Short mmCIF file of C-alpha atoms in Angstrom, two decimals:
data_model
loop_
_atom_site.label_atom_id
_atom_site.label_comp_id
_atom_site.label_asym_id
_atom_site.label_seq_id
_atom_site.Cartn_x
_atom_site.Cartn_y
_atom_site.Cartn_z
CA MET A 1 97.79 132.67 100.16
CA LYS A 2 94.16 131.89 100.96
CA LYS A 3 92.90 128.61 99.53
CA THR A 4 89.56 129.79 98.16
CA PHE A 5 86.80 127.96 96.28
CA ASP A 6 83.17 128.61 95.44
CA VAL A 7 81.92 125.23 96.73
CA ILE A 8 83.53 122.72 99.09
CA VAL A 9 82.13 119.18 99.23
CA ILE A 10 82.89 116.96 102.24
CA GLY A 11 82.84 113.24 101.40
CA GLY A 12 83.75 111.39 98.20
CA GLY A 13 80.93 108.87 97.96
CA PRO A 14 78.15 108.88 95.32
CA ALA A 15 76.40 111.95 96.77
CA GLY A 16 79.64 113.88 97.18
CA MET A 17 81.03 113.07 93.73
CA MET A 18 77.73 113.99 92.08
CA ALA A 19 77.48 117.21 94.13
CA ALA A 20 81.02 118.24 93.12
CA ILE A 21 80.40 117.38 89.45
CA THR A 22 77.13 119.31 89.33
CA ALA A 23 78.52 122.37 91.11
CA ALA A 24 81.45 122.43 88.67
CA MET A 25 79.12 122.00 85.68
CA ASN A 26 77.35 125.14 86.89
CA GLY A 27 80.60 127.10 86.74
CA ALA A 28 81.75 126.82 90.34
CA LYS A 29 85.34 126.35 91.44
CA VAL A 30 85.00 123.18 93.52
CA ALA A 31 87.06 121.29 96.09
CA LEU A 32 86.17 117.74 97.15
CA PHE A 33 87.56 116.38 100.42
CA GLU A 34 87.74 112.61 100.99
CA LYS A 35 89.40 111.29 104.12
CA ASN A 36 90.25 107.95 102.47
CA LYS A 37 93.03 107.68 99.92
CA ARG A 38 90.55 107.08 97.09
CA LEU A 39 87.01 107.97 96.06
CA GLY A 40 83.92 105.77 96.34
CA LYS A 41 85.31 103.17 98.73
CA LYS A 42 81.85 102.11 99.92
CA LEU A 43 80.38 102.45 96.41
CA LEU A 44 82.87 99.85 95.18
CA MET A 45 81.30 97.34 97.63
CA THR A 46 77.68 97.87 96.60
CA GLY A 47 75.64 95.33 94.70
CA GLY A 48 78.12 92.60 95.56
CA GLY A 49 80.87 94.60 93.87
CA ARG A 50 78.74 95.14 90.74
CA CYS A 51 77.20 98.50 91.80
CA ASN A 52 73.41 98.64 91.66
CA VAL A 53 73.45 102.14 90.11
CA THR A 54 69.73 102.91 90.36
CA ASN A 55 66.27 101.40 89.93
CA ASN A 56 64.09 101.78 86.84
CA HIS A 57 60.72 101.97 88.62
CA PRO A 58 58.48 105.08 88.41
CA VAL A 59 59.19 107.85 90.94
CA ASP A 60 56.09 107.08 93.03
CA ASP A 61 57.33 103.50 93.35
CA LEU A 62 60.81 104.72 94.32
CA ILE A 63 59.22 106.71 97.15
CA VAL A 64 57.36 103.60 98.37
CA HIS A 65 60.69 101.75 98.50
CA ILE A 66 62.29 104.52 100.58
CA PRO A 67 60.31 103.98 103.82
CA GLY A 68 62.55 106.33 105.79
CA ASN A 69 61.02 109.72 104.84
CA GLY A 70 60.91 109.03 101.11
CA ARG A 71 58.22 111.70 100.58
CA PHE A 72 60.82 114.34 101.42
CA LEU A 73 62.48 113.46 98.09
CA TYR A 74 59.60 114.46 95.79
CA SER A 75 61.20 117.88 95.27
CA THR A 76 64.61 116.29 94.65
CA PHE A 77 63.22 113.81 92.10
CA SER A 78 61.36 116.62 90.29
CA GLN A 79 64.81 118.12 89.55
CA PHE A 80 66.87 114.96 88.96
CA ASP A 81 65.53 111.40 89.12
CA ASN A 82 66.51 107.81 88.35
CA GLN A 83 66.05 108.32 84.60
CA ASP A 84 68.50 111.22 84.81
CA VAL A 85 70.98 109.00 86.69
CA MET A 86 70.85 106.45 83.86
CA ARG A 87 71.17 109.22 81.25
CA PHE A 88 74.18 110.68 83.12
CA PHE A 89 76.12 107.43 82.86
CA SER A 90 74.93 106.49 79.36
CA GLU A 91 76.09 109.86 78.01
CA ARG A 92 79.54 109.11 79.43
CA GLY A 93 79.82 105.80 77.66
CA VAL A 94 78.65 103.45 80.45
CA ALA A 95 76.43 100.65 79.10
CA LEU A 96 73.70 99.75 81.59
CA LYS A 97 71.40 96.75 81.94
CA GLU A 98 68.21 96.04 83.89
CA GLU A 99 67.81 92.98 86.11
CA ASP A 100 64.98 91.73 88.34
CA HIS A 101 62.87 94.23 90.32
CA GLY A 102 64.04 97.11 88.15
CA ARG A 103 67.64 97.06 89.37
CA ILE A 104 70.13 98.76 87.03
CA PHE A 105 73.75 97.63 86.79
CA PRO A 106 76.67 98.47 84.51
CA VAL A 107 77.01 95.85 81.76
CA SER A 108 80.62 95.38 82.93
CA ASP A 109 79.31 94.06 86.29
CA LYS A 110 82.06 96.11 87.94
CA SER A 111 81.55 98.90 90.51
CA ALA A 112 84.88 100.32 89.36
CA THR A 113 83.21 101.26 86.03
CA ILE A 114 80.91 103.65 87.89
CA VAL A 115 83.54 105.03 90.28
CA ASN A 116 86.04 105.60 87.46
CA THR A 117 83.44 107.39 85.34
CA LEU A 118 82.69 109.78 88.20
CA LYS A 119 86.38 110.30 88.89
CA GLU A 120 87.10 111.09 85.23
CA GLU A 121 84.26 113.61 85.19
CA LEU A 122 85.64 115.30 88.31
CA GLU A 123 89.05 115.55 86.66
CA ASN A 124 87.57 116.84 83.36
CA LEU A 125 85.81 119.59 85.32
CA SER A 126 89.02 120.49 87.22
CA VAL A 127 87.57 119.71 90.64
CA ALA A 128 90.35 119.95 93.23
CA LEU A 129 90.61 116.58 95.03
CA PHE A 130 91.98 116.40 98.58
CA PHE A 131 92.62 112.94 100.02
CA LYS A 132 93.44 111.81 103.58
CA GLU A 133 92.65 115.29 104.89
CA PRO A 134 89.80 114.98 107.44
CA ILE A 135 87.53 117.96 108.09
CA GLU A 136 87.84 119.20 111.68
CA LYS A 137 85.12 121.84 111.52
CA ILE A 138 82.99 123.99 109.23
CA ILE A 139 84.03 127.61 109.61
CA THR A 140 81.32 130.25 110.09
CA ASP A 141 81.12 133.80 111.39
CA GLY A 142 78.05 132.81 113.37
CA VAL A 143 75.78 133.89 110.53
CA ILE A 144 76.98 132.34 107.26
CA VAL A 145 79.30 129.54 106.12
CA GLN A 146 82.86 130.63 105.35
CA GLY A 147 84.70 127.38 104.65
CA VAL A 148 86.26 124.38 106.39
CA ARG A 149 89.20 123.64 108.67
CA THR A 150 91.20 120.48 108.04
CA THR A 151 94.26 118.96 109.65
CA GLU A 152 96.28 120.89 107.04
CA GLY A 153 94.71 124.33 107.43
CA ASP A 154 91.72 126.44 106.40
CA TYR A 155 89.93 126.47 103.04
CA PHE A 156 87.33 129.10 102.18
CA ALA A 157 84.07 128.91 100.23
CA LYS A 158 80.61 130.50 100.27
CA SER A 159 78.96 127.04 100.03
CA VAL A 160 79.75 123.79 101.84
CA VAL A 161 78.00 120.50 101.00
CA VAL A 162 78.08 117.71 103.64
CA THR A 163 77.90 114.25 102.02
CA THR A 164 79.70 112.11 104.58
CA GLY A 165 77.32 109.13 104.59
CA GLY A 166 76.03 107.27 107.65
CA ILE A 167 77.89 105.10 110.14
CA THR A 168 77.55 101.67 108.53
CA TYR A 169 80.76 99.92 107.48
CA PRO A 170 83.02 102.35 109.40
CA SER A 171 86.06 100.77 107.72
CA THR A 172 85.01 102.68 104.57
CA GLY A 173 85.27 106.00 106.42
CA SER A 174 81.57 106.27 107.37
CA GLN A 175 82.16 107.18 111.00
CA GLY A 176 79.53 109.81 111.67
CA ASP A 177 81.61 112.89 110.81
CA GLY A 178 78.63 114.57 109.13
CA TYR A 179 76.46 114.23 112.22
CA ARG A 180 79.17 115.84 114.35
CA LEU A 181 79.56 118.71 111.86
CA ALA A 182 75.78 119.20 111.63
CA LYS A 183 75.40 119.31 115.43
CA SER A 184 78.25 121.81 115.74
CA LEU A 185 76.21 124.21 113.60
CA GLY A 186 72.98 123.79 115.59
CA HIS A 187 71.35 121.02 113.58
CA HIS A 188 69.59 118.12 115.27
CA VAL A 189 70.30 114.49 114.40
CA THR A 190 67.47 111.97 114.84
CA PRO A 191 68.27 108.65 116.59
CA LEU A 192 70.44 106.41 114.42
CA TYR A 193 69.55 102.75 113.90
CA PRO A 194 70.50 99.89 111.54
CA THR A 195 68.36 99.19 108.48
CA GLU A 196 68.70 96.53 105.79
CA SER A 197 70.16 94.27 108.45
CA PRO A 198 69.91 90.54 109.33
CA ILE A 199 67.67 89.83 112.35
CA PHE A 200 68.42 87.86 115.52
CA LEU A 201 65.65 85.55 116.77
CA THR A 202 65.11 84.16 120.28
CA ASN A 203 63.07 81.11 119.24
CA ASP A 204 64.32 77.71 120.47
CA PHE A 205 64.91 76.33 116.97
CA ILE A 206 67.71 78.90 116.49
CA ALA A 207 69.83 77.58 119.38
CA ALA A 208 69.10 74.03 118.21
CA LYS A 209 70.16 74.99 114.65
CA THR A 210 67.12 73.07 113.39
CA LEU A 211 66.58 75.25 110.33
CA GLN A 212 70.05 76.74 109.83
CA GLY A 213 70.82 77.18 106.13
CA LEU A 214 67.20 76.65 105.00
CA SER A 215 66.01 79.10 102.35
CA LEU A 216 62.38 79.82 101.50
CA GLN A 217 61.19 81.47 98.29
CA ASP A 218 58.38 83.99 97.88
CA ILE A 219 57.19 83.92 101.48
CA LYS A 220 55.54 86.85 103.27
CA LEU A 221 57.26 88.23 106.36
CA SER A 222 55.36 90.77 108.45
CA VAL A 223 56.19 92.93 111.46
CA VAL A 224 53.40 93.49 114.01
CA ASP A 225 53.36 95.69 117.11
CA GLU A 226 52.30 94.76 120.64
CA SER A 227 48.62 95.28 119.79
CA ASN A 228 49.06 92.92 116.81
CA LYS A 229 48.71 95.81 114.34
CA LEU A 230 50.54 95.33 111.04
CA VAL A 231 53.60 97.59 110.79
CA ALA A 232 55.21 96.30 107.57
CA SER A 233 55.00 93.31 105.25
CA HIS A 234 57.20 91.98 102.42
CA GLU A 235 56.86 89.08 100.00
CA MET A 236 60.39 87.97 99.14
CA ASP A 237 62.90 85.23 99.88
CA LEU A 238 64.16 84.33 103.36
CA LEU A 239 67.17 82.51 104.78
CA PHE A 240 67.47 80.91 108.23
CA THR A 241 70.92 81.35 109.79
CA HIS A 242 72.71 80.32 112.98
CA PHE A 243 71.51 83.54 114.67
CA GLY A 244 68.11 84.15 113.10
CA ILE A 245 67.02 85.22 109.61
CA SER A 246 68.55 87.01 106.66
CA GLY A 247 67.72 87.38 102.98
CA PRO A 248 65.67 90.13 101.26
CA ALA A 249 62.49 89.76 103.35
CA ALA A 250 64.39 89.98 106.65
CA LEU A 251 66.53 92.91 105.49
CA ARG A 252 63.46 94.90 104.48
CA CYS A 253 61.71 94.26 107.80
CA SER A 254 64.75 95.11 109.93
CA SER A 255 64.29 98.87 110.21
CA PHE A 256 60.72 98.36 111.49
CA VAL A 257 61.98 95.78 114.00
CA ASN A 258 64.55 98.27 115.29
CA GLN A 259 61.94 101.01 115.64
CA LEU A 260 59.74 98.69 117.75
CA LEU A 261 62.72 97.61 119.87
CA ARG A 262 63.17 101.18 121.05
CA THR A 263 60.15 100.73 123.31
CA GLN A 264 59.85 96.95 123.78
CA LYS A 265 62.23 94.06 124.53
CA THR A 266 61.21 91.86 121.60
CA ALA A 267 59.45 92.41 118.29
CA THR A 268 57.09 89.93 116.65
CA LEU A 269 57.49 88.77 113.06
CA VAL A 270 54.85 86.65 111.33
CA LEU A 271 55.83 84.26 108.55
CA ASP A 272 53.34 83.13 105.89
CA CYS A 273 54.79 80.32 103.77
CA PHE A 274 51.87 80.49 101.29
CA PRO A 275 50.95 84.17 100.78
CA ASP A 276 49.08 83.44 97.55
CA ARG A 277 46.77 80.82 99.11
CA THR A 278 44.15 80.97 101.85
CA SER A 279 43.95 78.59 104.80
CA ASP A 280 40.86 76.98 103.26
CA GLU A 281 42.67 76.40 99.97
CA LEU A 282 45.55 74.80 101.84
CA MET A 283 43.15 72.53 103.72
CA ASP A 284 41.60 71.40 100.43
CA GLU A 285 45.09 70.71 99.09
CA ILE A 286 46.04 68.68 102.16
CA ILE A 287 42.81 66.67 101.98
CA ASP A 288 43.94 65.61 98.49
CA TYR A 289 46.90 63.93 100.16
CA SER A 290 44.47 61.57 101.97
CA ALA A 291 45.04 58.91 99.31
CA THR A 292 48.27 58.29 101.19
CA SER A 293 46.44 58.08 104.53
CA SER A 294 48.23 54.91 105.63
CA LYS A 295 51.59 56.69 105.53
CA GLN A 296 53.10 58.63 108.39
CA LEU A 297 52.06 62.28 108.14
CA LYS A 298 55.63 63.47 107.53
CA ASN A 299 55.86 61.14 104.53
CA ALA A 300 52.32 61.75 103.31
CA LEU A 301 52.98 65.52 103.10
CA THR A 302 56.32 65.23 101.30
CA GLY A 303 56.74 68.20 98.96
CA PHE A 304 54.14 70.34 100.71
CA LEU A 305 56.91 72.27 102.48
CA PRO A 306 60.71 71.99 102.54
CA GLU A 307 61.45 68.78 104.45
CA ARG A 308 63.11 70.31 107.50
CA LEU A 309 60.42 72.94 107.97
CA LEU A 310 57.64 70.36 107.52
CA LEU A 311 59.22 68.11 110.13
CA TYR A 312 59.74 71.01 112.52
CA PHE A 313 56.08 72.05 112.34
CA LEU A 314 54.80 68.47 112.73
CA THR A 315 57.20 67.73 115.60
CA THR A 316 56.24 70.96 117.38
CA LEU A 317 52.59 69.90 117.13
CA GLY A 318 53.44 66.35 118.28
CA ILE A 319 51.99 64.71 115.20
CA SER A 320 55.07 63.78 113.15
CA GLU A 321 54.89 60.03 113.90
CA GLN A 322 51.19 59.44 113.32
CA THR A 323 49.60 58.50 110.02
CA PHE A 324 47.45 60.76 107.93
CA ALA A 325 44.40 58.67 108.88
CA GLN A 326 45.11 59.22 112.60
CA THR A 327 45.26 63.00 112.19
CA SER A 328 42.20 65.03 113.17
CA LYS A 329 40.94 68.07 111.28
CA GLU A 330 41.79 70.19 114.34
CA GLN A 331 45.41 69.00 114.13
CA LEU A 332 45.54 69.79 110.41
CA THR A 333 44.07 73.24 111.14
CA ALA A 334 46.82 73.82 113.71
CA PHE A 335 49.41 72.75 111.13
CA ILE A 336 47.99 75.15 108.54
CA SER A 337 48.10 77.91 111.15
CA TYR A 338 51.86 77.36 111.41
CA CYS A 339 52.13 77.49 107.61
CA LYS A 340 50.20 80.77 107.37
CA ASP A 341 50.75 82.52 110.69
CA TRP A 342 54.00 81.44 112.33
CA SER A 343 55.18 83.90 115.01
CA LEU A 344 58.89 84.59 115.39
CA SER A 345 60.45 86.66 118.16
CA ALA A 346 63.25 89.13 117.39
CA ASN A 347 65.41 90.86 119.99
CA LYS A 348 67.94 92.74 117.83
CA THR A 349 69.52 93.10 114.40
CA PHE A 350 73.14 93.36 113.38
CA GLY A 351 74.67 96.59 114.64
CA LEU A 352 75.21 99.66 112.50
CA GLU A 353 78.78 98.64 111.75
CA LYS A 354 77.58 95.49 109.92
CA SER A 355 74.35 96.81 108.41
CA PHE A 356 73.87 98.11 104.88
CA VAL A 357 72.17 101.43 105.63
CA THR A 358 71.87 103.93 108.49
CA GLY A 359 68.38 104.92 109.60
CA GLY A 360 68.02 108.38 111.14
CA GLY A 361 70.20 111.40 110.39
CA VAL A 362 70.10 115.17 110.03
CA GLU A 363 66.61 116.37 110.97
CA LEU A 364 64.64 117.06 107.77
CA LYS A 365 62.52 119.84 109.30
CA GLU A 366 65.72 121.88 109.35
CA ILE A 367 66.43 121.30 105.62
CA ASN A 368 64.83 123.11 102.68
CA PRO A 369 63.59 120.19 100.48
CA LYS A 370 63.86 122.15 97.22
CA GLU A 371 67.53 123.12 97.64
CA LEU A 372 68.68 120.69 100.38
CA ALA A 373 69.98 123.81 102.11
CA SER A 374 70.19 124.33 105.85
CA LYS A 375 67.40 126.49 107.26
CA LYS A 376 69.75 127.43 110.09
CA ILE A 377 72.84 128.76 108.31
CA PRO A 378 73.09 130.06 104.71
CA GLY A 379 75.60 128.29 102.51
CA LEU A 380 75.30 124.87 104.18
CA TYR A 381 73.88 121.92 102.21
CA PHE A 382 73.34 118.21 102.93
CA ALA A 383 73.00 115.20 100.60
CA GLY A 384 72.97 111.41 100.76
CA GLU A 385 72.81 109.10 103.73
CA VAL A 386 73.73 111.81 106.27
CA LEU A 387 70.11 112.98 105.89
CA ASP A 388 67.29 111.23 107.78
CA VAL A 389 66.30 109.30 104.65
CA ASN A 390 66.74 105.57 104.05
CA GLY A 391 65.55 103.06 101.48
CA TYR A 392 65.52 99.35 100.84
CA THR A 393 68.32 97.61 98.96
CA GLY A 394 67.75 97.41 95.22
CA GLY A 395 69.30 100.67 94.04
CA TYR A 396 67.10 102.99 96.11
CA ASN A 397 69.77 104.37 98.46
CA ILE A 398 72.28 105.02 95.67
CA THR A 399 69.52 106.73 93.69
CA THR A 400 68.86 108.94 96.72
CA ALA A 401 72.58 109.70 97.00
CA PHE A 402 73.05 110.61 93.32
CA CYS A 403 69.86 112.67 93.11
CA THR A 404 70.29 114.61 96.36
CA GLY A 405 73.94 115.15 95.44
CA TYR A 406 72.88 116.67 92.12
CA VAL A 407 70.34 118.99 93.76
CA ALA A 408 72.62 120.07 96.62
CA GLY A 409 75.53 120.68 94.22
CA THR A 410 73.36 122.71 91.86
CA HIS A 411 72.02 125.02 94.56
CA ALA A 412 75.36 125.27 96.35
CA ALA A 413 76.80 126.64 93.07
CA TYR A 414 73.88 129.09 92.67
CA HIS A 415 74.40 130.32 96.24
CA ALA A 416 78.14 130.82 95.68
CA PHE A 417 77.36 133.35 92.90
CA THR A 418 74.73 135.34 94.81
#
């Protein structure tokens, strides 16, 4: 007996579950294949186990926070956006709350709340769930999609949706299966690289562990190219580690660092400890410290910067032991330059296996943005991180997954009935 469906979805993450749900809501007989023994394994890890479901910012702002080809998603968001994601869960009894920067979480603070809600919806819609049954190939007759071949046999459908994720955290099953399947059908995959990843620095203070464990709030971290042209800039918090830098500012700059490192050995980052004040304003502020001119400079400037960073700057300039009165304006100008324009040298980030998001993916020129359908073979659809789309942390990637899953599932169902 042939195992026949209208729509087959490959991958049980947020994009895959939403695609299967939406296809079934449109009347399709749906099968969802997940090679793990349970759904949403990676989704359970997100948001520190709390699941940052989406972000409440306007769509134009969402696009800005999806630097990896976010504009491609305008058509997707016109059909299903972050407000629809929130409505989807609220209508199914999930209470949501908003935290800083527009991030939306379940009130339960448990990722399992989200995964279980999706699983219940799949079961209510009679979606056939296949676990621990990896997809070996997508079956075609050379012209159109016909189904999939697994380790257990062949399954047939007019529409197949690929939602296999990227290749970050391979222990969750994200091992690049979707890229292999896409290539087998003539699709191109753009170079893959880590994004939202901690950054390794080559500066001497790293090996010396001078600043290890130091955190800075509301600094500005910028990435500049070899001609000193600004590539990206973020005002957020930063953490110095034993290997380099982490924290929100570093994570957001990491994809741009990796893009520069394709053509150069190191990438330059510039740290501004006082993004809301000019150099002149800082000089005026420092001059006010002159009442303590008899003190050593490192003591006179107590509180101006975190102690270890202050001492590092003053020591680097060779002025840590002199008094305020002994310090020239040129030396203070040099100190302020460190505060506002400190160059750091990066040579790599964590690898894909330890990064949050995969940059690169299935070439978007080969995908119809309205339907998320392949331009190469009718009946083939893509959604989620397998596409060459990536966003910052803060709910943007999960939003992309849910919304592209909805659109791909909808049009996969329409195609199955044509």
